[in-house]
Amino acid sequence: MQWVKVLGGVVGAAALLGLGIIVGHFAIPKGADSPAPSASASQDLDLKILETVIEQLDANRIRENLRELSKEPHLATTPRDEALVQLLLQRWQDPESGLDSARTTEYEVLLSFPSGEQPNRVAVVNSTGAILFSCRHSEENLTGEQGGPNVVPPYAAYAPPGTPQGPLVYANQGSEEDFKELQNKGVKLQDSIVLTRYGGVGRGAKAVNAAKYGVAGVLVYTDPKDINDGKSLPNETFPHSWCLPPSGVERGSYFEYFGDPLTPYLPATPSSFRLNSDNASGFPPIPIQPIGFEDAQVLLCNLGGNLAPADWQGGLGCDYNLGPGFRSNGIFPEDGQVNVSVHNRLELRNSSNVLGIIRGAVEPDRYVLYGNHRDSWVHGAVDPSTGTAVLLELSRVLGTLLKKGTWRPRRSIVFASWGAEEFGLIGSTEFTEEFFRKLQERAVAYINVDISVFANASLRVQGTPPIQSVVFSAAKQISAPGSSGLSIYDNWIRYYNRSSSVYGLVPSVGTLGAGSDYAPFIHFLGISSMDIAYTYDRSKTSARIYPTYHTAFDTFDYVDKFLDPGFSSHQAVARTAGSVLLRLSDSLFLPLNVSDYSETLRSFLQAAEDLRVLLEQHSISLGPLVTAVERFEGAATVFNQRIATLREGTPDPLQVRMINDQLMLLERTFLNSQAFPEERYYSHVLWAPRTGSVATFPGLSNAYSQAKNTGHEPAAWAEVQRQLSIVVAALEGAAATLRPVADL
């Protein structure tokens, strides 16, 4: 989902000066770069400038950007990845359309690659070790783009080397529940090789869960039922449709955490302490290798044992059995085994981030960040180049206005191209670690546009509640692609909507997990964040993601023919994200609505009420939580009234600054570094991973579920009380943040 070589000594230290120094150097306008009249301290968003930007964002230019970005594979740290670093620098330093400054920084990070000398292999062998069947080492070269020397073979990044061998067992999606089901059915798992489907749980979790049951190795494949709506024949898949062809294999990182594996909580710079890779946690405990569904079909359709449950069946055209071992009337001997040979290696590599900066005219020390990663597994036309193509076009339009002297934002804008995202959000995480305090003090919001177009049906936005209003405002004023005549907002509400107690029927905004570079910004730093894309019509496909995801078939022609012919959806994302960016950087008062958190808190509180009976049996009262939610709601209402009053008058710059700081810092009040000690980087008490079944505050839900399962264990219920107290303290702090700053 990117930066310069670290030099030694004094020169190296200078190259790594903080983001604040970069922006601060440009804080005082100089000569011809003096701010335009519209950038005065009292000026609000210039709607004419906004309209100009929206009109100038060109679909054809985005298309040509994508063609250039995806013409060759650009795996992190490879020569093509570094060539794209130079392309970004060239664009952002262009004398006619560039930005105020552009630079790179590098981090030395631990990556994982397959061996060039010993390819990974999956084979069926007989009792003498003779090979009866081998899975593909590479995907079929269907368009001439899958067979190049820079196409990395399918592999599971960070999977340990090893050559396990054993009878085959089918384990559905490899979840904890799936392995328990197999154990309950008496299926022998010890020293077996399990075949799992993508989906259900994260990649790395499949190996972690398997290892708990003594499994020796794991295979993973994408079932056509999950990605192709059941289509599996060569003449009905790519290049004849958008569906994944039979040889397609999803690559990916199997590392459990995000960030550089050897420097958790520290930037991967020369001076930082590094763990020994043997002592680092988060790697898969056993070898794991992905394969295509044409190979999975050979294995699975010859498997013996009992019939798998109905919801474990897939789209390979045969009954899925559980194993272990093969059936008597199949093509393999019953005692045939599967050998998995993995020869991955760990390497320290220099990965670059690229930053492009437009300094603010009035508040240069307030940063609106807009990011997208650059690296891909192969050609990466969809992931991430659709996002980078939009990023380049948006920065071109803004840079052109900047160079002409007709516009300069109120606040500073930081464009970022992150390196090594595919290996675990590495570039963005190292950036947040290096500039932790500065970003916490000065970052207004983070806009992420990773995959900008999954398909061309509707806008899809994920984010924290305060960003809802600014995205809605932007989407209402931009026409949706096609001939419907609807705005992006009205089209969006047709596909994804919810009933709001405050607004009625509105588009649904999803929550942020850890799927892209927004993760360290929201979970680690508490910066209001969002992810913007165009996506597909869920009523027409059950695909869990676009079908060629992380394969060698994710090419320019795939996007051009099947995802977004004409690139109108790319343009719609550019216009929406650009409008949001300008509203955040140019509005007098930040367009973040704190009251929209009230709905979330109220829904979490209502869910917590379902726990009341058992909580009270252990002398735990929800009363303080009820009071804290009510106080936040009251403080948010008064705060919004205060903004409305100031808008009617002529607020002085200090009043504006104080209000904006309260808006900016609200998200930080939900952080507690002690809330989830078992979860690396997660400290936001509202958005951490939730393992409990009750859709309430995650820490409370998780602790309650654990305590309920352990019965009357005092320590478990004490943890419930602790988590409840953490939430109450966060809500009280949030309410206090919204009160007048002089009100101590």
XYZ file of C-alpha atoms in Angstrom:
744
model
C 0.000 0.000 0.000
C 8.045 5.113 0.121
C 11.600 7.658 0.927
C 15.657 8.400 0.265
C 18.634 6.300 1.283
C 19.680 6.938 4.831
C 23.136 8.498 4.764
C 25.627 8.108 7.547
C 26.827 10.672 10.062
C 25.689 14.265 10.092
C 24.413 14.158 6.516
C 22.182 11.200 7.353
C 20.813 12.909 10.426
C 19.988 15.985 8.407
C 18.166 13.891 5.810
C 15.910 12.538 8.518
C 14.782 15.861 9.989
C 11.175 15.787 11.158
C 8.088 16.568 9.157
C 7.562 19.712 11.206
C 10.916 21.120 10.093
C 10.012 20.465 6.465
C 6.708 22.263 6.786
C 8.072 24.900 9.153
C 10.697 25.918 6.610
C 7.851 27.002 4.352
C 5.673 28.559 7.045
C 6.547 32.131 6.032
C 5.431 32.881 2.468
C 8.270 34.152 0.283
C 8.246 36.310 -2.794
C 6.049 35.023 -5.596
C 4.714 32.309 -3.295
C 2.795 34.738 -1.121
C -0.666 33.484 -0.255
C -3.530 34.326 -2.541
C -6.085 36.790 -1.157
C -8.462 33.891 -0.472
C -6.082 32.560 2.141
C -6.599 35.359 4.663
C -7.110 34.412 8.297
C -10.879 34.963 8.227
C -11.553 33.388 4.820
C -13.676 30.264 4.573
C -13.688 27.610 1.852
C -13.657 29.163 -1.631
C -16.408 27.359 -3.532
C -15.144 28.645 -6.884
C -11.750 27.075 -6.269
C -13.502 23.888 -5.220
C -15.523 23.845 -8.449
C -12.384 24.512 -10.481
C -10.579 21.557 -8.930
C -13.531 19.231 -9.474
C -13.865 20.287 -13.116
C -10.168 19.906 -13.891
C -9.779 16.353 -12.582
C -9.457 14.432 -15.834
C -10.485 10.787 -16.324
C -8.145 10.327 -19.296
C -5.152 11.569 -17.327
C -6.016 9.129 -14.525
C -6.210 6.346 -17.122
C -2.772 7.214 -18.492
C -1.371 7.418 -14.961
C -2.636 3.905 -14.332
C -1.161 2.600 -17.579
C 2.275 3.919 -16.579
C 2.092 2.800 -12.960
C 1.027 -0.774 -13.731
C 2.999 -1.559 -16.874
C 5.560 -3.568 -14.873
C 5.462 -5.487 -11.576
C 6.581 -3.292 -8.667
C 7.039 -5.417 -5.583
C 8.327 -3.395 -2.627
C 12.025 -2.433 -2.838
C 12.496 -3.820 -6.371
C 14.025 -1.622 -9.103
C 10.601 -0.817 -10.586
C 9.309 0.234 -7.161
C 12.257 2.603 -6.839
C 11.626 3.877 -10.392
C 8.107 4.849 -9.294
C 9.669 6.747 -6.378
C 11.498 8.835 -8.959
C 8.314 9.259 -11.008
C 6.505 10.678 -7.979
C 9.389 12.999 -7.186
C 9.460 14.200 -10.782
C 5.733 14.945 -10.773
C 5.821 16.712 -7.411
C 8.866 18.778 -8.364
C 7.487 19.822 -11.762
C 7.905 23.605 -12.244
C 4.371 24.005 -13.637
C 2.308 21.523 -11.626
C 4.487 20.501 -8.707
C 4.143 21.105 -4.980
C 6.111 23.283 -2.583
C 8.486 20.451 -1.755
C 8.932 16.739 -2.238
C 11.324 14.327 -0.595
C 11.897 10.696 0.204
C 12.966 8.948 3.351
C 14.005 5.340 3.781
C 13.503 2.741 6.454
C 15.467 -0.491 6.694
C 12.770 -3.087 7.206
C 12.450 -6.863 7.326
C 10.698 -8.302 4.281
C 10.088 -11.869 3.116
C 10.707 -13.299 -0.361
C 10.618 -16.722 -2.006
C 13.952 -18.266 -2.911
C 15.004 -17.856 -6.521
C 17.130 -20.999 -6.351
C 14.631 -23.277 -4.587
C 11.048 -22.600 -5.676
C 8.285 -23.365 -3.224
C 6.503 -26.597 -4.140
C 3.341 -28.517 -3.292
C 3.182 -32.145 -4.424
C 1.323 -35.391 -3.799
C 3.740 -38.266 -3.132
C 3.304 -41.997 -2.653
C 4.741 -44.176 0.085
C 8.145 -44.299 -1.646
C 8.311 -40.530 -2.038
C 7.672 -40.520 -5.779
C 5.868 -37.403 -6.976
C 2.397 -38.175 -8.339
C 1.180 -34.606 -8.835
C 2.664 -31.119 -8.517
C 0.837 -27.833 -8.130
C 1.768 -24.976 -10.431
C 4.845 -22.922 -9.565
C 3.419 -19.916 -11.390
C 0.161 -18.702 -12.862
C -0.797 -19.439 -16.466
C 0.467 -16.792 -18.884
C -2.881 -15.800 -20.349
C -2.143 -12.278 -21.582
C 1.639 -12.262 -21.904
C 1.997 -10.389 -18.606
C 2.084 -13.328 -16.196
C 5.361 -14.881 -17.356
C 7.838 -12.033 -16.994
C 11.030 -12.361 -14.933
C 9.823 -9.807 -12.389
C 6.570 -11.629 -11.595
C 7.108 -12.990 -8.102
C 5.857 -16.591 -7.783
C 2.888 -17.121 -5.465
C 4.002 -17.354 -1.841
C 2.959 -16.557 1.707
C 5.165 -13.703 2.909
C 6.793 -14.375 6.295
C 5.825 -18.069 6.243
C 8.782 -20.002 7.699
C 10.801 -22.404 5.566
C 10.172 -26.105 5.978
C 9.233 -29.315 4.159
C 6.332 -30.838 6.106
C 4.554 -33.893 4.730
C 1.400 -35.632 5.831
C -2.110 -36.777 4.969
C -4.399 -34.063 3.611
C -7.329 -32.671 5.643
C -9.862 -30.073 4.508
C -10.327 -27.379 7.188
C -12.760 -24.952 5.511
C -11.535 -21.397 6.309
C -9.085 -22.397 9.000
C -10.861 -20.640 11.849
C -10.644 -21.758 15.465
C -14.222 -23.009 15.179
C -13.384 -24.991 12.024
C -10.569 -26.854 13.761
C -12.760 -27.534 16.775
C -15.375 -28.955 14.417
C -12.806 -31.296 12.876
C -11.604 -32.369 16.296
C -15.176 -33.043 17.442
C -15.715 -35.196 14.343
C -12.674 -37.284 15.227
C -10.550 -36.130 12.282
C -6.856 -36.687 13.053
C -5.033 -33.368 12.687
C -1.670 -34.174 14.218
C 1.093 -34.019 11.574
C -1.425 -33.431 8.775
C -1.395 -30.922 5.913
C -4.606 -28.891 5.911
C -6.235 -27.262 2.895
C -8.106 -24.031 3.695
C -10.066 -21.418 1.774
C -9.326 -17.724 1.852
C -11.842 -15.753 3.914
C -13.382 -16.028 7.349
C -10.207 -15.198 9.273
C -6.988 -13.420 8.392
C -4.263 -15.161 6.414
C -1.860 -15.597 9.292
C -4.597 -16.749 11.662
C -5.088 -19.888 9.551
C -1.564 -21.067 10.369
C -1.786 -19.976 14.010
C -5.042 -21.889 14.498
C -3.725 -24.953 12.663
C -0.550 -25.124 14.735
C -2.603 -25.339 17.951
C -3.906 -28.701 16.731
C -0.557 -30.147 15.696
C -0.945 -29.477 11.978
C 2.380 -29.607 10.110
C 1.600 -27.324 7.154
C -1.175 -25.277 5.559
C -2.366 -24.724 2.000
C -4.649 -21.821 1.091
C -6.711 -21.333 -2.058
C -9.456 -19.033 -3.328
C -12.697 -20.935 -3.903
C -14.705 -19.859 -6.984
C -17.824 -19.848 -4.810
C -16.283 -17.078 -2.695
C -14.799 -14.936 -5.471
C -16.367 -15.841 -8.841
C -20.009 -16.455 -7.956
C -19.268 -20.100 -8.764
C -17.685 -19.563 -12.183
C -14.573 -21.691 -12.652
C -14.141 -22.612 -16.327
C -11.395 -20.980 -18.407
C -13.902 -19.594 -20.930
C -15.914 -17.806 -18.230
C -13.011 -16.282 -16.282
C -10.326 -13.695 -17.098
C -9.508 -12.652 -19.823
C -13.139 -13.321 -20.840
C -14.632 -11.725 -17.697
C -13.529 -10.140 -14.433
C -13.530 -13.554 -12.694
C -10.364 -15.143 -11.314
C -8.903 -17.735 -13.719
C -8.249 -21.266 -12.407
C -4.495 -20.758 -11.983
C -4.854 -17.461 -10.093
C -3.219 -17.347 -6.669
C -3.665 -14.641 -4.043
C -0.342 -13.576 -2.580
C -0.202 -11.742 0.724
C 1.507 -11.064 4.022
C 0.962 -13.592 6.786
C 2.548 -11.400 9.457
C 0.153 -10.944 12.371
C 0.870 -7.285 13.136
C 1.568 -4.168 11.099
C 4.811 -2.242 10.835
C 8.380 -3.482 10.555
C 8.598 -6.813 12.421
C 11.916 -5.996 14.105
C 11.227 -2.457 15.389
C 7.761 -2.378 17.008
C 6.908 1.132 18.278
C 10.235 2.448 16.915
C 11.002 3.788 13.426
C 13.233 1.429 11.433
C 16.098 3.916 11.279
C 19.802 3.112 11.806
C 19.781 4.195 15.449
C 16.780 2.095 16.503
C 17.017 -1.101 18.513
C 16.143 -4.189 16.480
C 14.822 -7.485 17.682
C 16.541 -10.651 16.566
C 14.323 -12.170 13.889
C 14.342 -15.444 15.834
C 12.756 -13.637 18.791
C 10.285 -11.473 16.857
C 6.631 -12.403 17.245
C 3.819 -12.398 14.711
C 5.229 -14.781 12.110
C 3.249 -17.890 11.081
C 4.372 -20.804 13.286
C 4.308 -23.427 10.494
C 4.932 -23.437 6.718
C 2.050 -22.183 4.596
C 1.675 -21.863 0.823
C -1.131 -20.500 -1.415
C -2.261 -22.410 -4.524
C -4.768 -21.865 -7.341
C -8.228 -23.390 -7.339
C -7.418 -25.627 -10.332
C -4.821 -27.371 -8.154
C -7.080 -27.263 -5.102
C -9.724 -29.020 -7.187
C -7.381 -31.955 -7.887
C -6.633 -32.309 -4.191
C -10.062 -31.649 -2.774
C -12.104 -33.661 -5.268
C -10.005 -36.761 -4.512
C -10.099 -36.395 -0.748
C -11.463 -39.220 1.356
C -13.116 -39.269 4.762
C -16.581 -38.061 5.691
C -18.577 -35.461 3.799
C -17.845 -31.901 4.926
C -20.719 -29.853 6.401
C -23.021 -28.109 3.908
C -21.640 -24.633 4.684
C -18.105 -25.912 4.009
C -18.950 -26.913 0.430
C -17.656 -24.743 -2.410
C -17.694 -24.251 -6.155
C -15.228 -26.818 -7.491
C -17.871 -29.134 -8.894
C -17.497 -32.025 -6.462
C -18.400 -32.986 -2.914
C -15.871 -31.719 -0.402
C -14.785 -34.418 2.040
C -12.796 -33.886 5.216
C -10.032 -36.483 4.917
C -7.534 -37.370 6.170
C -6.049 -38.924 3.069
C -7.470 -39.703 -0.336
C -10.494 -41.750 -1.352
C -10.144 -45.302 -2.595
C -11.542 -44.692 -6.070
C -9.619 -41.512 -6.795
C -6.514 -40.811 -8.829
C -4.155 -41.049 -5.824
C -3.423 -44.000 -3.538
C -5.290 -43.855 -0.235
C -2.026 -43.513 1.685
C -0.762 -40.758 -0.592
C 0.505 -37.694 1.251
C 1.007 -34.046 0.476
C 4.489 -32.579 0.675
C 4.815 -28.817 1.163
C 8.261 -27.347 0.507
C 8.640 -23.704 1.495
C 11.972 -21.916 1.022
C 11.103 -18.316 1.874
C 13.845 -16.093 3.235
C 13.866 -12.958 5.376
C 15.825 -9.942 4.130
C 16.527 -6.465 5.432
C 15.674 -4.033 2.630
C 15.523 -0.245 2.277
C 11.954 0.853 1.552
C 11.087 4.401 0.512
C 8.217 6.705 1.384
C 7.638 9.802 -0.743
C 6.184 12.990 0.747
C 4.845 15.939 -1.240
C 3.963 19.087 0.699
C 1.820 22.146 0.077
C 2.407 24.579 2.926
C -0.567 26.270 4.501
C -0.900 30.037 4.305
C -2.593 30.601 7.667
C -2.017 27.439 9.704
C 1.072 25.791 8.228
C 1.481 23.734 11.401
C -1.823 21.934 10.862
C -1.564 19.011 8.468
C -4.208 17.342 6.335
C -2.680 14.078 5.148
C -3.668 12.201 2.005
C -1.997 8.836 1.433
C -1.837 5.752 -0.737
C 0.706 2.967 -0.869
C 2.822 2.424 -3.961
C 4.037 -1.183 -3.837
C 2.166 -4.123 -5.312
C 2.510 -7.906 -5.423
C 2.719 -7.998 -9.214
C 1.453 -5.341 -11.666
C -0.998 -4.067 -9.076
C -3.261 -2.168 -11.433
C -6.181 -2.193 -9.007
C -4.220 -2.548 -5.784
C -2.758 0.033 -5.328
C -2.305 1.781 -8.664
C -5.930 2.906 -9.027
C -5.301 4.910 -5.874
C -1.917 6.232 -6.980
C -3.355 7.240 -10.366
C -5.966 9.345 -8.558
C -3.350 10.732 -6.162
C -1.183 11.932 -9.050
C -4.077 13.585 -10.843
C -5.327 15.362 -7.725
C -1.856 16.614 -6.832
C -1.378 17.790 -10.463
C -4.524 19.910 -10.388
C -3.724 21.420 -6.990
C -0.085 21.909 -7.943
C -1.070 23.772 -11.101
C -3.258 26.185 -9.116
C -0.454 26.590 -6.621
C 2.183 27.399 -9.245
C -0.142 29.921 -10.923
C -0.512 31.713 -7.601
C -4.316 31.483 -7.624
C -4.647 29.248 -4.552
C -2.889 28.219 -1.398
C -4.632 26.208 1.312
C -5.280 27.532 4.770
C -3.655 24.428 6.311
C -0.737 22.392 5.022
C -1.452 19.386 2.812
C 0.848 16.371 2.937
C 0.598 13.865 0.090
C 2.198 10.516 0.891
C 3.178 7.493 -1.157
C 3.826 4.702 1.333
C 6.310 1.880 0.760
C 5.997 -1.825 1.612
C 2.316 -1.668 2.564
C 1.663 -5.147 1.216
C 4.039 -6.624 3.779
C 2.052 -5.148 6.660
C 1.448 -1.383 6.362
C 5.155 -0.850 6.890
C 5.827 2.561 5.335
C 2.897 4.319 6.984
C 3.540 2.673 10.348
C 7.216 3.669 10.380
C 6.183 7.231 9.490
C 3.744 7.400 12.410
C 6.386 5.993 14.737
C 9.038 8.491 13.653
C 6.743 11.519 13.833
C 4.466 10.255 16.590
C 4.325 13.338 18.791
C 4.321 15.886 15.976
C 1.463 14.139 14.193
C -0.545 13.741 17.375
C -0.188 17.447 18.061
C -0.733 18.767 14.527
C -2.495 16.320 12.173
C -6.074 17.300 11.396
C -7.174 14.193 9.510
C -5.926 11.372 7.309
C -7.535 10.552 3.945
C -6.674 7.121 2.536
C -7.366 6.202 -1.081
C -5.769 2.780 -1.576
C -7.808 0.820 -4.118
C -9.806 3.701 -5.543
C -12.025 1.490 -7.726
C -13.097 -2.070 -6.878
C -15.956 -1.763 -9.399
C -18.204 0.984 -10.756
C -21.528 0.835 -8.890
C -21.288 3.070 -5.817
C -19.128 5.091 -3.490
C -17.884 3.217 -0.422
C -16.489 5.070 2.576
C -15.079 3.833 5.855
C -14.154 6.183 8.647
C -14.678 7.504 12.142
C -18.009 9.255 12.821
C -16.820 12.899 12.687
C -15.796 12.540 9.016
C -19.300 11.528 7.944
C -20.562 15.077 7.493
C -17.690 16.282 5.294
C -17.923 13.229 3.042
C -21.693 13.642 2.749
C -21.267 17.321 1.827
C -18.752 16.452 -0.862
C -20.800 13.555 -2.277
C -23.972 15.647 -2.534
C -22.349 18.166 -4.860
C -20.753 15.789 -7.373
C -22.577 13.930 -10.131
C -22.419 10.147 -10.074
C -20.954 8.378 -13.117
C -23.465 7.251 -15.720
C -26.704 8.687 -17.003
C -28.824 8.497 -13.845
C -28.527 12.220 -13.141
C -28.055 11.434 -9.452
C -25.419 12.875 -7.195
C -22.790 10.521 -5.815
C -24.608 10.818 -2.476
C -28.022 9.839 -3.886
C -26.510 6.980 -5.867
C -24.607 5.793 -2.776
C -27.759 5.715 -0.655
C -29.376 3.366 -3.190
C -26.720 0.715 -2.561
C -25.513 1.127 1.030
C -27.711 2.856 3.594
C -28.761 2.838 7.213
C -31.487 4.404 9.280
C -30.120 7.144 11.509
C -32.012 8.279 14.582
C -30.812 11.805 13.834
C -30.835 12.113 10.038
C -33.215 9.425 8.816
C -32.029 7.355 5.843
C -28.378 8.070 5.061
C -25.524 6.243 3.306
C -23.748 3.805 5.578
C -20.157 4.617 6.490
C -18.148 1.555 7.480
C -15.695 1.286 10.345
C -11.907 1.121 9.996
C -10.120 -2.146 10.702
C -6.504 -2.714 9.668
C -6.775 -3.356 5.931
C -4.787 -0.356 4.711
C -2.564 2.548 5.714
C -5.217 4.325 7.778
C -4.648 1.748 10.539
C -1.671 3.355 12.342
C -3.247 6.800 12.036
C -6.509 5.883 13.751
C -5.496 3.040 16.095
C -2.046 4.280 17.115
C -2.299 8.071 16.819
C -6.030 8.761 17.200
C -6.248 10.872 14.040
C -9.674 11.130 12.411
C -9.360 8.951 9.322
C -11.266 7.735 6.304
C -10.894 5.393 3.331
C -12.632 6.285 0.043
C -13.328 4.037 -2.956
C -15.873 3.060 -5.589
C -17.179 -0.482 -5.298
C -19.615 -3.038 -6.658
C -23.281 -3.836 -6.321
C -23.560 -6.460 -3.574
C -26.866 -7.662 -5.010
C -25.075 -8.772 -8.182
C -22.030 -10.527 -6.751
C -20.985 -12.284 -3.560
C -17.284 -11.757 -4.284
C -15.450 -10.931 -1.055
C -13.171 -8.596 -3.044
C -12.405 -7.980 -6.724
C -11.506 -11.428 -8.123
C -7.914 -10.911 -9.355
C -6.810 -9.451 -6.001
C -3.053 -9.941 -5.390
C -2.616 -12.079 -8.507
C -0.664 -11.657 -11.742
C -3.958 -10.958 -13.520
C -4.439 -7.573 -11.799
C -3.385 -5.613 -14.893
C -4.221 -2.380 -16.691
C -6.407 -4.176 -19.235
C -8.336 -5.824 -16.404
C -9.253 -2.389 -15.045
C -9.807 -0.848 -18.462
C -12.114 -3.608 -19.728
C -13.944 -4.913 -16.682
C -13.758 -2.598 -13.660
C -14.115 0.925 -14.984
C -14.267 1.421 -18.762
C -13.933 5.140 -19.389
C -12.510 5.705 -15.881
C -15.561 7.665 -14.757
C -15.536 5.959 -11.360
C -11.876 6.865 -10.901
C -12.826 10.453 -11.689
C -15.709 10.288 -9.190
C -13.340 9.130 -6.446
C -10.834 11.856 -7.355
C -13.575 14.479 -7.175
C -14.958 13.189 -3.887
C -11.577 12.799 -2.215
C -10.433 16.141 -3.646
C -13.513 17.901 -2.324
C -13.012 16.362 1.113
C -9.339 17.373 1.055
C -10.119 20.997 0.196
C -12.886 21.219 2.766
C -10.535 19.970 5.468
C -7.634 22.179 4.389
C -9.509 25.389 3.516
C -12.591 25.658 5.752
C -12.415 28.258 8.501
C -13.838 25.771 11.003
C -12.875 22.152 10.480
C -15.864 20.303 8.950
C -15.794 17.522 11.537
C -19.096 16.915 13.330
C -18.415 15.694 16.859
C -22.112 15.056 17.512
C -21.999 12.185 15.039
C -20.053 10.263 17.680
C -23.175 10.395 19.860
C -25.008 7.885 17.670
C -22.137 5.414 17.924
C -21.849 5.820 21.673
C -25.597 5.479 22.150
C -25.681 2.266 20.076
C -22.755 0.830 22.052
C -24.525 1.753 25.279
C -27.749 0.089 24.181
C -25.834 -3.091 23.373
C -24.129 -2.942 26.765
C -27.543 -2.894 28.422
C -27.909 -6.540 27.356
C -25.060 -7.351 29.755
C -26.585 -5.570 32.746
C -28.068 -8.558 34.581
C -24.875 -10.603 34.709
C -22.755 -7.519 35.375
C -24.854 -6.596 38.394
C -24.519 -10.131 39.725
C -20.795 -9.372 39.930
C -21.359 -5.910 41.428
C -20.515 -4.074 38.208
C -22.748 -1.096 37.473
C -23.394 0.465 34.082
C -24.460 3.699 35.781
C -21.144 5.518 35.265
C -21.185 4.549 31.570
C -24.721 5.886 31.113
C -23.703 9.157 32.763
C -20.540 9.440 30.666
C -22.449 8.970 27.400
C -25.015 11.578 28.445
C -22.273 14.032 29.363
C -20.609 13.583 25.999
C -23.911 14.124 24.183
C -24.567 17.289 26.155
C -21.055 18.631 25.639
C -21.225 17.916 21.882
C -24.546 19.743 21.569
C -23.281 22.832 23.405
C -20.048 22.735 21.416
C -21.919 22.737 18.094
C -24.080 25.616 19.305
C -20.953 27.566 20.130
C -19.598 27.016 16.603
C -22.933 28.153 15.115
C -22.832 31.332 17.195
C -19.276 32.095 16.117
C -20.204 31.565 12.476
C -22.876 34.257 12.759
C -20.339 36.795 13.929
C -16.740 37.595 13.101
C -14.631 35.280 15.244
C -11.073 36.303 15.923
C -8.258 33.936 14.852
C -7.673 32.691 18.397
C -11.316 31.671 18.790
C -11.154 29.795 15.495
C -7.902 28.125 16.500
C -9.269 26.977 19.854
C -12.392 25.479 18.302
C -10.404 23.721 15.603
C -7.984 22.294 18.134
C -10.917 20.838 20.055
C -12.257 19.292 16.844
C -8.836 17.934 15.933
C -8.016 16.528 19.356
C -11.338 14.862 20.129
C -10.295 11.577 18.478
C -7.124 11.469 20.615
C -9.185 11.410 23.819
C -10.353 7.887 22.994
C -6.798 6.526 23.159
C -5.570 4.492 26.109
C -2.252 2.694 25.689
C -3.101 0.309 28.556
C -6.483 -0.756 27.214
C -5.313 -3.610 24.992
C -1.834 -4.711 26.098
C -2.139 -7.905 24.041
C -2.821 -5.950 20.809
C 0.127 -4.173 19.191
C -0.661 -0.542 18.212
C -4.346 -0.738 19.116
C -5.207 1.904 21.707
C -8.492 3.429 20.474
C -11.099 2.217 22.954
C -13.923 2.404 20.392
C -12.342 0.699 17.372
C -10.041 -2.055 18.633
C -10.630 -5.658 17.446
C -13.767 -7.129 19.010
C -13.764 -10.855 19.772
C -16.859 -10.804 21.974
C -20.261 -11.357 20.422
C -21.896 -8.221 21.852
C -21.558 -5.169 19.561
C -20.532 -2.755 22.289
C -17.255 -1.115 23.332
C -14.643 -3.684 22.216
C -12.697 -3.908 25.466
C -15.878 -4.373 27.460
C -17.273 -6.884 24.974
C -14.078 -8.942 24.897
C -13.626 -8.983 28.675
C -17.296 -9.836 29.283
C -17.140 -12.734 26.832
C -14.000 -14.081 28.478
C -15.422 -13.711 31.987
C -18.697 -15.351 31.032
C -16.816 -18.349 29.628
C -14.709 -18.707 32.785
C -17.693 -18.624 35.154
C -17.073 -16.875 38.458
C -13.322 -16.327 38.159
C -12.758 -13.064 40.130
C -9.819 -11.928 37.981
C -11.871 -12.203 34.806
C -14.669 -10.049 36.207
C -12.111 -7.595 37.563
C -10.934 -7.165 33.955
C -14.523 -6.401 32.933
C -14.616 -3.672 35.573
C -11.246 -2.343 34.379
C -12.399 -2.177 30.766
C -15.600 -0.429 31.773
C -13.576 2.127 33.722
C -11.307 2.718 30.724
C -14.306 3.494 28.521
C -15.881 5.786 31.117
C -12.605 7.691 31.549
C -12.272 8.098 27.778
C -15.821 9.425 27.421
C -15.381 11.805 30.330
C -12.161 13.035 28.746
C -13.890 13.493 25.394
C -16.657 15.550 26.982
C -14.088 17.669 28.809
C -12.224 18.276 25.538
C -15.380 19.764 24.004
C -16.044 22.202 26.829
C -14.685 25.766 26.531
C -10.921 25.618 26.844
C -10.963 28.135 29.701
C -13.417 25.941 31.593
C -11.135 23.824 33.755
